PDB file of C-alpha atoms in Angstrom:
ATOM      1  CA  MET N   1       3.771   1.291 -20.197  1.00  0.00           C
ATOM      2  CA  HIS N   2       7.467   1.691 -19.442  1.00  0.00           C
ATOM      3  CA  VAL N   3       8.602   4.811 -17.580  1.00  0.00           C
ATOM      4  CA  LEU N   4      12.158   6.091 -18.019  1.00  0.00           C
ATOM      5  CA  PRO N   5      14.380   7.030 -15.078  1.00  0.00           C
ATOM      6  CA  GLY N   6      13.876  10.581 -13.851  1.00  0.00           C
ATOM      7  CA  GLU N   7      12.172  12.849 -11.336  1.00  0.00           C
ATOM      8  CA  TYR N   8       8.446  13.273 -12.014  1.00  0.00           C
ATOM      9  CA  LEU N   9       7.082  16.044  -9.789  1.00  0.00           C
ATOM     10  CA  SER N  10       3.373  16.812  -9.761  1.00  0.00           C
ATOM     11  CA  ALA N  11       1.045  19.185  -7.911  1.00  0.00           C
ATOM     12  CA  ALA N  12      -1.795  16.668  -8.224  1.00  0.00           C
ATOM     13  CA  GLU N  13      -2.425  12.934  -8.013  1.00  0.00           C
ATOM     14  CA  ILE N  14      -1.518  10.605 -10.821  1.00  0.00           C
ATOM     15  CA  LYS N  15      -4.815   8.840 -11.636  1.00  0.00           C
ATOM     16  CA  THR N  16      -5.128   5.676 -13.714  1.00  0.00           C
ATOM     17  CA  ARG N  17      -8.590   4.378 -14.608  1.00  0.00           C
ATOM     18  CA  ALA N  18      -8.143   1.917 -17.484  1.00  0.00           C
ATOM     19  CA  SER N  19      -8.758  -1.771 -16.781  1.00  0.00           C
ATOM     20  CA  GLY N  20      -7.091  -4.786 -18.295  1.00  0.00           C
ATOM     21  CA  SER N  21      -8.294  -8.374 -18.111  1.00  0.00           C
ATOM     22  CA  ALA N  22      -7.085 -11.652 -16.667  1.00  0.00           C
ATOM     23  CA  SER N  23      -5.405 -12.506 -19.984  1.00  0.00           C
ATOM     24  CA  ALA N  24      -4.213  -8.979 -20.839  1.00  0.00           C
ATOM     25  CA  ARG N  25      -3.136  -7.011 -17.788  1.00  0.00           C
ATOM     26  CA  ILE N  26      -2.218  -3.323 -17.920  1.00  0.00           C
ATOM     27  CA  THR N  27       1.338  -2.843 -16.638  1.00  0.00           C
ATOM     28  CA  PHE N  28       3.058   0.338 -15.501  1.00  0.00           C
ATOM     29  CA  VAL N  29       6.739  -0.364 -14.865  1.00  0.00           C
ATOM     30  CA  SER N  30       9.823   1.684 -14.064  1.00  0.00           C
ATOM     31  CA  GLU N  31      12.476   0.597 -16.562  1.00  0.00           C
ATOM     32  CA  LYS N  32      15.010   0.594 -13.729  1.00  0.00           C
ATOM     33  CA  GLN N  33      13.727  -0.218 -10.270  1.00  0.00           C
ATOM     34  CA  TRP N  34      13.153   2.930  -8.177  1.00  0.00           C
ATOM     35  CA  ALA N  35      14.741   5.144 -10.858  1.00  0.00           C
ATOM     36  CA  ALA N  36      11.374   6.587 -11.952  1.00  0.00           C
ATOM     37  CA  ARG N  37      10.789   8.839  -8.946  1.00  0.00           C
ATOM     38  CA  LEU N  38       7.225  10.098  -8.536  1.00  0.00           C
ATOM     39  CA  ALA N  39       6.700  12.952  -6.084  1.00  0.00           C
ATOM     40  CA  SER N  40       3.549  14.938  -5.267  1.00  0.00           C
ATOM     41  CA  THR N  41       3.256  18.307  -3.584  1.00  0.00           C
ATOM     42  CA  GLN N  42      -0.512  17.963  -3.056  1.00  0.00           C
ATOM     43  CA  THR N  43      -1.358  17.924   0.646  1.00  0.00           C
ATOM     44  CA  GLY N  44      -4.255  16.498   2.659  1.00  0.00           C
ATOM     45  CA  ASN N  45      -6.194  13.332   1.874  1.00  0.00           C
ATOM     46  CA  SER N  46      -4.473  12.706  -1.441  1.00  0.00           C
ATOM     47  CA  ALA N  47      -2.205  10.077  -2.955  1.00  0.00           C
ATOM     48  CA  VAL N  48       0.852  10.213  -5.133  1.00  0.00           C
ATOM     49  CA  TRP N  49      -0.829   7.607  -7.381  1.00  0.00           C
ATOM     50  CA  SER N  50      -4.513   6.621  -7.337  1.00  0.00           C
ATOM     51  CA  ASN N  51      -5.521   3.573  -9.375  1.00  0.00           C
ATOM     52  CA  TYR N  52      -9.160   2.789 -10.188  1.00  0.00           C
ATOM     53  CA  GLY N  53      -8.643   0.145 -12.875  1.00  0.00           C
ATOM     54  CA  ASP N  54      -8.820  -3.644 -12.559  1.00  0.00           C
ATOM     55  CA  TYR N  55      -6.106  -6.094 -13.636  1.00  0.00           C
ATOM     56  CA  VAL N  56      -3.322  -3.524 -13.304  1.00  0.00           C
ATOM     57  CA  ASP N  57       0.335  -3.937 -12.289  1.00  0.00           C
ATOM     58  CA  ILE N  58       2.310  -1.046 -10.746  1.00  0.00           C
ATOM     59  CA  GLU N  59       5.926  -2.097 -10.607  1.00  0.00           C
ATOM     60  CA  GLY N  60       9.271  -0.702  -9.519  1.00  0.00           C
ATOM     61  CA  PHE N  61       8.491   2.983  -8.807  1.00  0.00           C
ATOM     62  CA  ASP N  62       9.821   5.299  -6.108  1.00  0.00           C
ATOM     63  CA  LEU N  63       7.026   7.388  -4.556  1.00  0.00           C
ATOM     64  CA  SER N  64       7.059  10.204  -2.009  1.00  0.00           C
ATOM     65  CA  GLY N  65       4.688  13.055  -1.288  1.00  0.00           C
ATOM     66  CA  MET N  66       3.098  15.649   0.944  1.00  0.00           C
ATOM     67  CA  GLY N  67      -0.333  14.000   1.100  1.00  0.00           C
ATOM     68  CA  ASN N  68      -1.569  11.067   3.176  1.00  0.00           C
ATOM     69  CA  ILE N  69      -1.034   8.157   0.776  1.00  0.00           C
ATOM     70  CA  GLY N  70       1.607   6.754  -1.529  1.00  0.00           C
ATOM     71  CA  ILE N  71      -0.400   4.333  -3.708  1.00  0.00           C
ATOM     72  CA  TYR N  72      -4.198   4.336  -3.317  1.00  0.00           C
ATOM     73  CA  ASN N  73      -5.791   1.354  -5.023  1.00  0.00           C
ATOM     74  CA  ALA N  74      -9.537   0.991  -5.626  1.00  0.00           C
ATOM     75  CA  GLY N  75      -9.327  -1.682  -8.343  1.00  0.00           C
ATOM     76  CA  SER N  76      -9.555  -5.464  -8.180  1.00  0.00           C
ATOM     77  CA  HIS N  77      -6.889  -7.968  -9.248  1.00  0.00           C
ATOM     78  CA  VAL N  78      -4.203  -5.289  -8.908  1.00  0.00           C
ATOM     79  CA  ARG N  79      -0.559  -6.067  -8.127  1.00  0.00           C
ATOM     80  CA  MET N  80       1.793  -3.506  -6.584  1.00  0.00           C
ATOM     81  CA  ILE N  81       5.239  -5.043  -7.002  1.00  0.00           C
ATOM     82  CA  GLY N  82       8.688  -3.928  -5.917  1.00  0.00           C
ATOM     83  CA  ASN N  83       7.924  -0.260  -5.298  1.00  0.00           C
ATOM     84  CA  ARG N  84       9.566   1.973  -2.710  1.00  0.00           C
ATOM     85  CA  ILE N  85       7.048   4.232  -0.944  1.00  0.00           C
ATOM     86  CA  HIS N  86       8.621   6.600   1.560  1.00  0.00           C
ATOM     87  CA  ASN N  87       8.455  10.037   3.159  1.00  0.00           C
ATOM     88  CA  ILE N  88       4.684  10.365   2.884  1.00  0.00           C
ATOM     89  CA  LEU N  89       3.889  13.407   5.053  1.00  0.00           C
ATOM     90  CA  ALA N  90       0.419  12.395   6.402  1.00  0.00           C
ATOM     91  CA  GLN N  91       0.327  15.585   8.425  1.00  0.00           C
ATOM     92  CA  GLY N  92      -1.774  15.781  11.588  1.00  0.00           C
ATOM     93  CA  CYS N  93      -3.088  12.253  12.246  1.00  0.00           C
ATOM     94  CA  THR N  94      -6.478  13.161  10.745  1.00  0.00           C
ATOM     95  CA  SER N  95      -9.561  10.937  10.671  1.00  0.00           C
ATOM     96  CA  ASP N  96      -8.804  10.167   7.000  1.00  0.00           C
ATOM     97  CA  GLY N  97      -5.695   8.276   8.026  1.00  0.00           C
ATOM     98  CA  GLY N  98      -3.081   7.315   5.481  1.00  0.00           C
ATOM     99  CA  GLY N  99      -0.737   4.640   4.208  1.00  0.00           C
ATOM    100  CA  GLY N 100       2.188   3.817   2.018  1.00  0.00           C
ATOM    101  CA  ILE N 101      -0.060   1.408   0.115  1.00  0.00           C
ATOM    102  CA  LEU N 102      -3.771   1.763   0.840  1.00  0.00           C
ATOM    103  CA  ASN N 103      -6.300  -0.655  -0.646  1.00  0.00           C
ATOM    104  CA  GLY N 104      -9.378   1.406   0.096  1.00  0.00           C
ATOM    105  CA  ASN N 105     -12.286  -0.013  -1.908  1.00  0.00           C
ATOM    106  CA  LEU N 106     -14.302  -2.287   0.387  1.00  0.00           C
ATOM    107  CA  LYS N 107     -15.898  -4.002  -2.630  1.00  0.00           C
ATOM    108  CA  ALA N 108     -12.623  -4.740  -4.415  1.00  0.00           C
ATOM    109  CA  THR N 109     -11.011  -8.167  -4.342  1.00  0.00           C
ATOM    110  CA  ASP N 110      -7.754 -10.005  -4.940  1.00  0.00           C
ATOM    111  CA  ASP N 111      -5.138  -7.240  -4.667  1.00  0.00           C
ATOM    112  CA  ASP N 112      -1.505  -8.106  -4.011  1.00  0.00           C
ATOM    113  CA  PRO N 113       1.191  -5.835  -2.491  1.00  0.00           C
ATOM    114  CA  ILE N 114       4.360  -7.862  -3.155  1.00  0.00           C
ATOM    115  CA  GLY N 115       7.997  -7.031  -2.510  1.00  0.00           C
ATOM    116  CA  ASN N 116       7.527  -3.352  -1.674  1.00  0.00           C
ATOM    117  CA  VAL N 117       9.600  -1.257   0.716  1.00  0.00           C
ATOM    118  CA  ALA N 118       7.548   1.175   2.819  1.00  0.00           C
ATOM    119  CA  PRO N 119       9.345   3.338   5.418  1.00  0.00           C
ATOM    120  CA  ASP N 120       8.574   6.763   6.877  1.00  0.00           C
ATOM    121  CA  VAL N 121       4.848   7.083   6.269  1.00  0.00           C
ATOM    122  CA  GLY N 122       3.796   9.797   8.691  1.00  0.00           C
ATOM    123  CA  HIS N 123       5.872  10.819  11.694  1.00  0.00           C
ATOM    124  CA  TYR N 124       7.313   7.881  13.615  1.00  0.00           C
ATOM    125  CA  ASP N 125       8.017  10.064  16.645  1.00  0.00           C
ATOM    126  CA  SER N 126       4.306  11.016  16.967  1.00  0.00           C
ATOM    127  CA  PRO N 127       2.389   7.698  16.998  1.00  0.00           C
ATOM    128  CA  CYS N 128      -0.973   7.702  15.193  1.00  0.00           C
ATOM    129  CA  PRO N 129      -3.251   4.620  14.960  1.00  0.00           C
ATOM    130  CA  ARG N 130      -4.481   5.602  11.461  1.00  0.00           C
ATOM    131  CA  VAL N 131      -1.293   5.990   9.361  1.00  0.00           C
ATOM    132  CA  HIS N 132       0.245   2.694   8.271  1.00  0.00           C
ATOM    133  CA  GLY N 133       2.836   1.165   6.008  1.00  0.00           C
ATOM    134  CA  ILE N 134       0.307  -1.091   4.243  1.00  0.00           C
ATOM    135  CA  TYR N 135      -3.438  -0.760   4.865  1.00  0.00           C
ATOM    136  CA  TYR N 136      -5.791  -3.372   3.425  1.00  0.00           C
ATOM    137  CA  ALA N 137      -9.578  -2.932   3.518  1.00  0.00           C
ATOM    138  CA  SER N 138     -10.802  -5.564   1.044  1.00  0.00           C
ATOM    139  CA  ALA N 139     -10.840  -9.352   0.638  1.00  0.00           C
ATOM    140  CA  ASP N 140      -8.912 -12.129  -1.092  1.00  0.00           C
ATOM    141  CA  GLY N 141      -5.378 -10.862  -1.494  1.00  0.00           C
ATOM    142  CA  VAL N 142      -1.759 -11.679  -0.805  1.00  0.00           C
ATOM    143  CA  ILE N 143       0.568  -9.360   1.159  1.00  0.00           C
ATOM    144  CA  ARG N 144       4.002 -10.898   0.614  1.00  0.00           C
ATOM    145  CA  ASN N 145       7.728 -10.133   0.865  1.00  0.00           C
ATOM    146  CA  ASN N 146       7.295  -6.489   1.879  1.00  0.00           C
ATOM    147  CA  ILE N 147       9.691  -4.568   4.135  1.00  0.00           C
ATOM    148  CA  VAL N 148       7.751  -2.113   6.287  1.00  0.00           C
ATOM    149  CA  PHE N 149       9.342   0.067   8.950  1.00  0.00           C
ATOM    150  CA  ARG N 150       9.426   3.403  10.796  1.00  0.00           C
ATOM    151  CA  ASN N 151       5.810   4.259  10.067  1.00  0.00           C
ATOM    152  CA  GLN N 152       3.500   6.313  12.268  1.00  0.00           C
ATOM    153  CA  GLY N 153       0.924   3.598  12.899  1.00  0.00           C
ATOM    154  CA  TRP N 154       1.039  -0.148  12.218  1.00  0.00           C
ATOM    155  CA  GLY N 155       3.315  -1.850   9.739  1.00  0.00           C
ATOM    156  CA  ILE N 156       0.487  -3.874   8.159  1.00  0.00           C
ATOM    157  CA  HIS N 157      -3.129  -3.145   9.139  1.00  0.00           C
ATOM    158  CA  THR N 158      -6.265  -4.927   7.867  1.00  0.00           C
ATOM    159  CA  TRP N 159      -9.769  -3.595   8.541  1.00  0.00           C
ATOM    160  CA  HIS N 160     -13.205  -2.879   7.066  1.00  0.00           C
ATOM    161  CA  ALA N 161     -14.000  -5.704   4.566  1.00  0.00           C
ATOM    162  CA  ALA N 162     -10.676  -7.536   4.960  1.00  0.00           C
ATOM    163  CA  SER N 163     -10.989 -11.328   4.901  1.00  0.00           C
ATOM    164  CA  ARG N 164      -9.395 -14.409   3.327  1.00  0.00           C
ATOM    165  CA  LEU N 165      -5.944 -12.798   3.101  1.00  0.00           C
ATOM    166  CA  THR N 166      -2.503 -14.376   3.064  1.00  0.00           C
ATOM    167  CA  ILE N 167       0.121 -12.286   4.883  1.00  0.00           C
ATOM    168  CA  THR N 168       3.469 -13.994   4.518  1.00  0.00           C
ATOM    169  CA  ASN N 169       7.247 -13.476   4.460  1.00  0.00           C
ATOM    170  CA  ASN N 170       7.053  -9.780   5.378  1.00  0.00           C
ATOM    171  CA  THR N 171       9.651  -7.978   7.496  1.00  0.00           C
ATOM    172  CA  VAL N 172       7.925  -5.481   9.800  1.00  0.00           C
ATOM    173  CA  PHE N 173       9.836  -3.484  12.401  1.00  0.00           C
ATOM    174  CA  ASN N 174      10.093  -0.168  14.262  1.00  0.00           C
ATOM    175  CA  ASN N 175       6.528   0.940  13.564  1.00  0.00           C
ATOM    176  CA  ALA N 176       5.137   3.337  16.151  1.00  0.00           C
ATOM    177  CA  TYR N 177       1.890   1.467  16.995  1.00  0.00           C
ATOM    178  CA  GLY N 178       2.807  -2.121  16.239  1.00  0.00           C
ATOM    179  CA  GLY N 179       3.599  -4.787  13.686  1.00  0.00           C
ATOM    180  CA  ILE N 180       0.622  -6.552  12.077  1.00  0.00           C
ATOM    181  CA  LEU N 181      -3.023  -5.940  12.998  1.00  0.00           C
ATOM    182  CA  ILE N 182      -5.777  -8.304  11.819  1.00  0.00           C
ATOM    183  CA  GLY N 183      -9.326  -6.995  12.030  1.00  0.00           C
ATOM    184  CA  ALA N 184     -12.484  -6.094  10.100  1.00  0.00           C
ATOM    185  CA  SER N 185     -15.671  -4.029  10.320  1.00  0.00           C
ATOM    186  CA  GLU N 186     -18.559  -2.755   8.208  1.00  0.00           C
ATOM    187  CA  LYS N 187     -19.135  -6.092   6.518  1.00  0.00           C
ATOM    188  CA  PRO N 188     -22.763  -7.252   6.026  1.00  0.00           C
ATOM    189  CA  GLY N 189     -23.975  -8.707   9.284  1.00  0.00           C
ATOM    190  CA  GLY N 190     -20.827  -7.597  11.051  1.00  0.00           C
ATOM    191  CA  ALA N 191     -18.816 -10.577   9.767  1.00  0.00           C
ATOM    192  CA  PRO N 192     -15.271 -10.907  11.096  1.00  0.00           C
ATOM    193  CA  ASN N 193     -11.999 -11.187   9.228  1.00  0.00           C
ATOM    194  CA  ASP N 194     -12.114 -14.941   8.584  1.00  0.00           C
ATOM    195  CA  TYR N 195      -9.714 -17.353   6.884  1.00  0.00           C
ATOM    196  CA  THR N 196      -6.780 -14.942   6.945  1.00  0.00           C
ATOM    197  CA  ARG N 197      -3.411 -16.683   7.223  1.00  0.00           C
ATOM    198  CA  VAL N 198      -0.419 -14.923   8.816  1.00  0.00           C
ATOM    199  CA  THR N 199       2.710 -17.000   8.336  1.00  0.00           C
ATOM    200  CA  ARG N 200       6.521 -16.743   8.246  1.00  0.00           C
ATOM    201  CA  ASN N 201       6.684 -12.996   8.957  1.00  0.00           C
ATOM    202  CA  LEU N 202       9.511 -11.342  10.883  1.00  0.00           C
ATOM    203  CA  VAL N 203       8.027  -8.764  13.267  1.00  0.00           C
ATOM    204  CA  TYR N 204      10.145  -6.996  15.868  1.00  0.00           C
ATOM    205  CA  ARG N 205      10.628  -3.807  17.884  1.00  0.00           C
TER     206      ARG N 205
END
């Protein structure tokens, strides 16, 4: 589905549930990068866009909002490519946390945030360890070529069921808690985040 340039303001989350397949992916693409501007006025533990489908591409959108999350992904084999996610309010540093891109389904697999720009998620001047540029809670994915800065927590944060990830060629700077955090919890038997490769990233300040 191609989306024309314009301002798309909503009082609720955009929710996509349809799944594609390995040979026929579902693609949502802004016809001009960052010219389809999606904004949400819904506050609290909400996202601008929540995706529940598998084999989905979300490409080239500009997202901002008053909730905690830019893109929430619960599907598997999902690619988030070349989006700009910024000015996500994430008010109050709540226990729900937040993120520019948040892969939140612990049972999902093989999701790829690639080439996104994620600044100003939460309030940089009030550090919070739960509001991040990119948050990844599942296994078997690639986090590549993203630019992540001036976020309230970590630039890139892996936890919960994260394992077997490749984190490469990202630029991560000026995040209030730190650059890249590698960790895991809540896996069967308390298994750690194993076989994750972190390579060729630029992390500073």
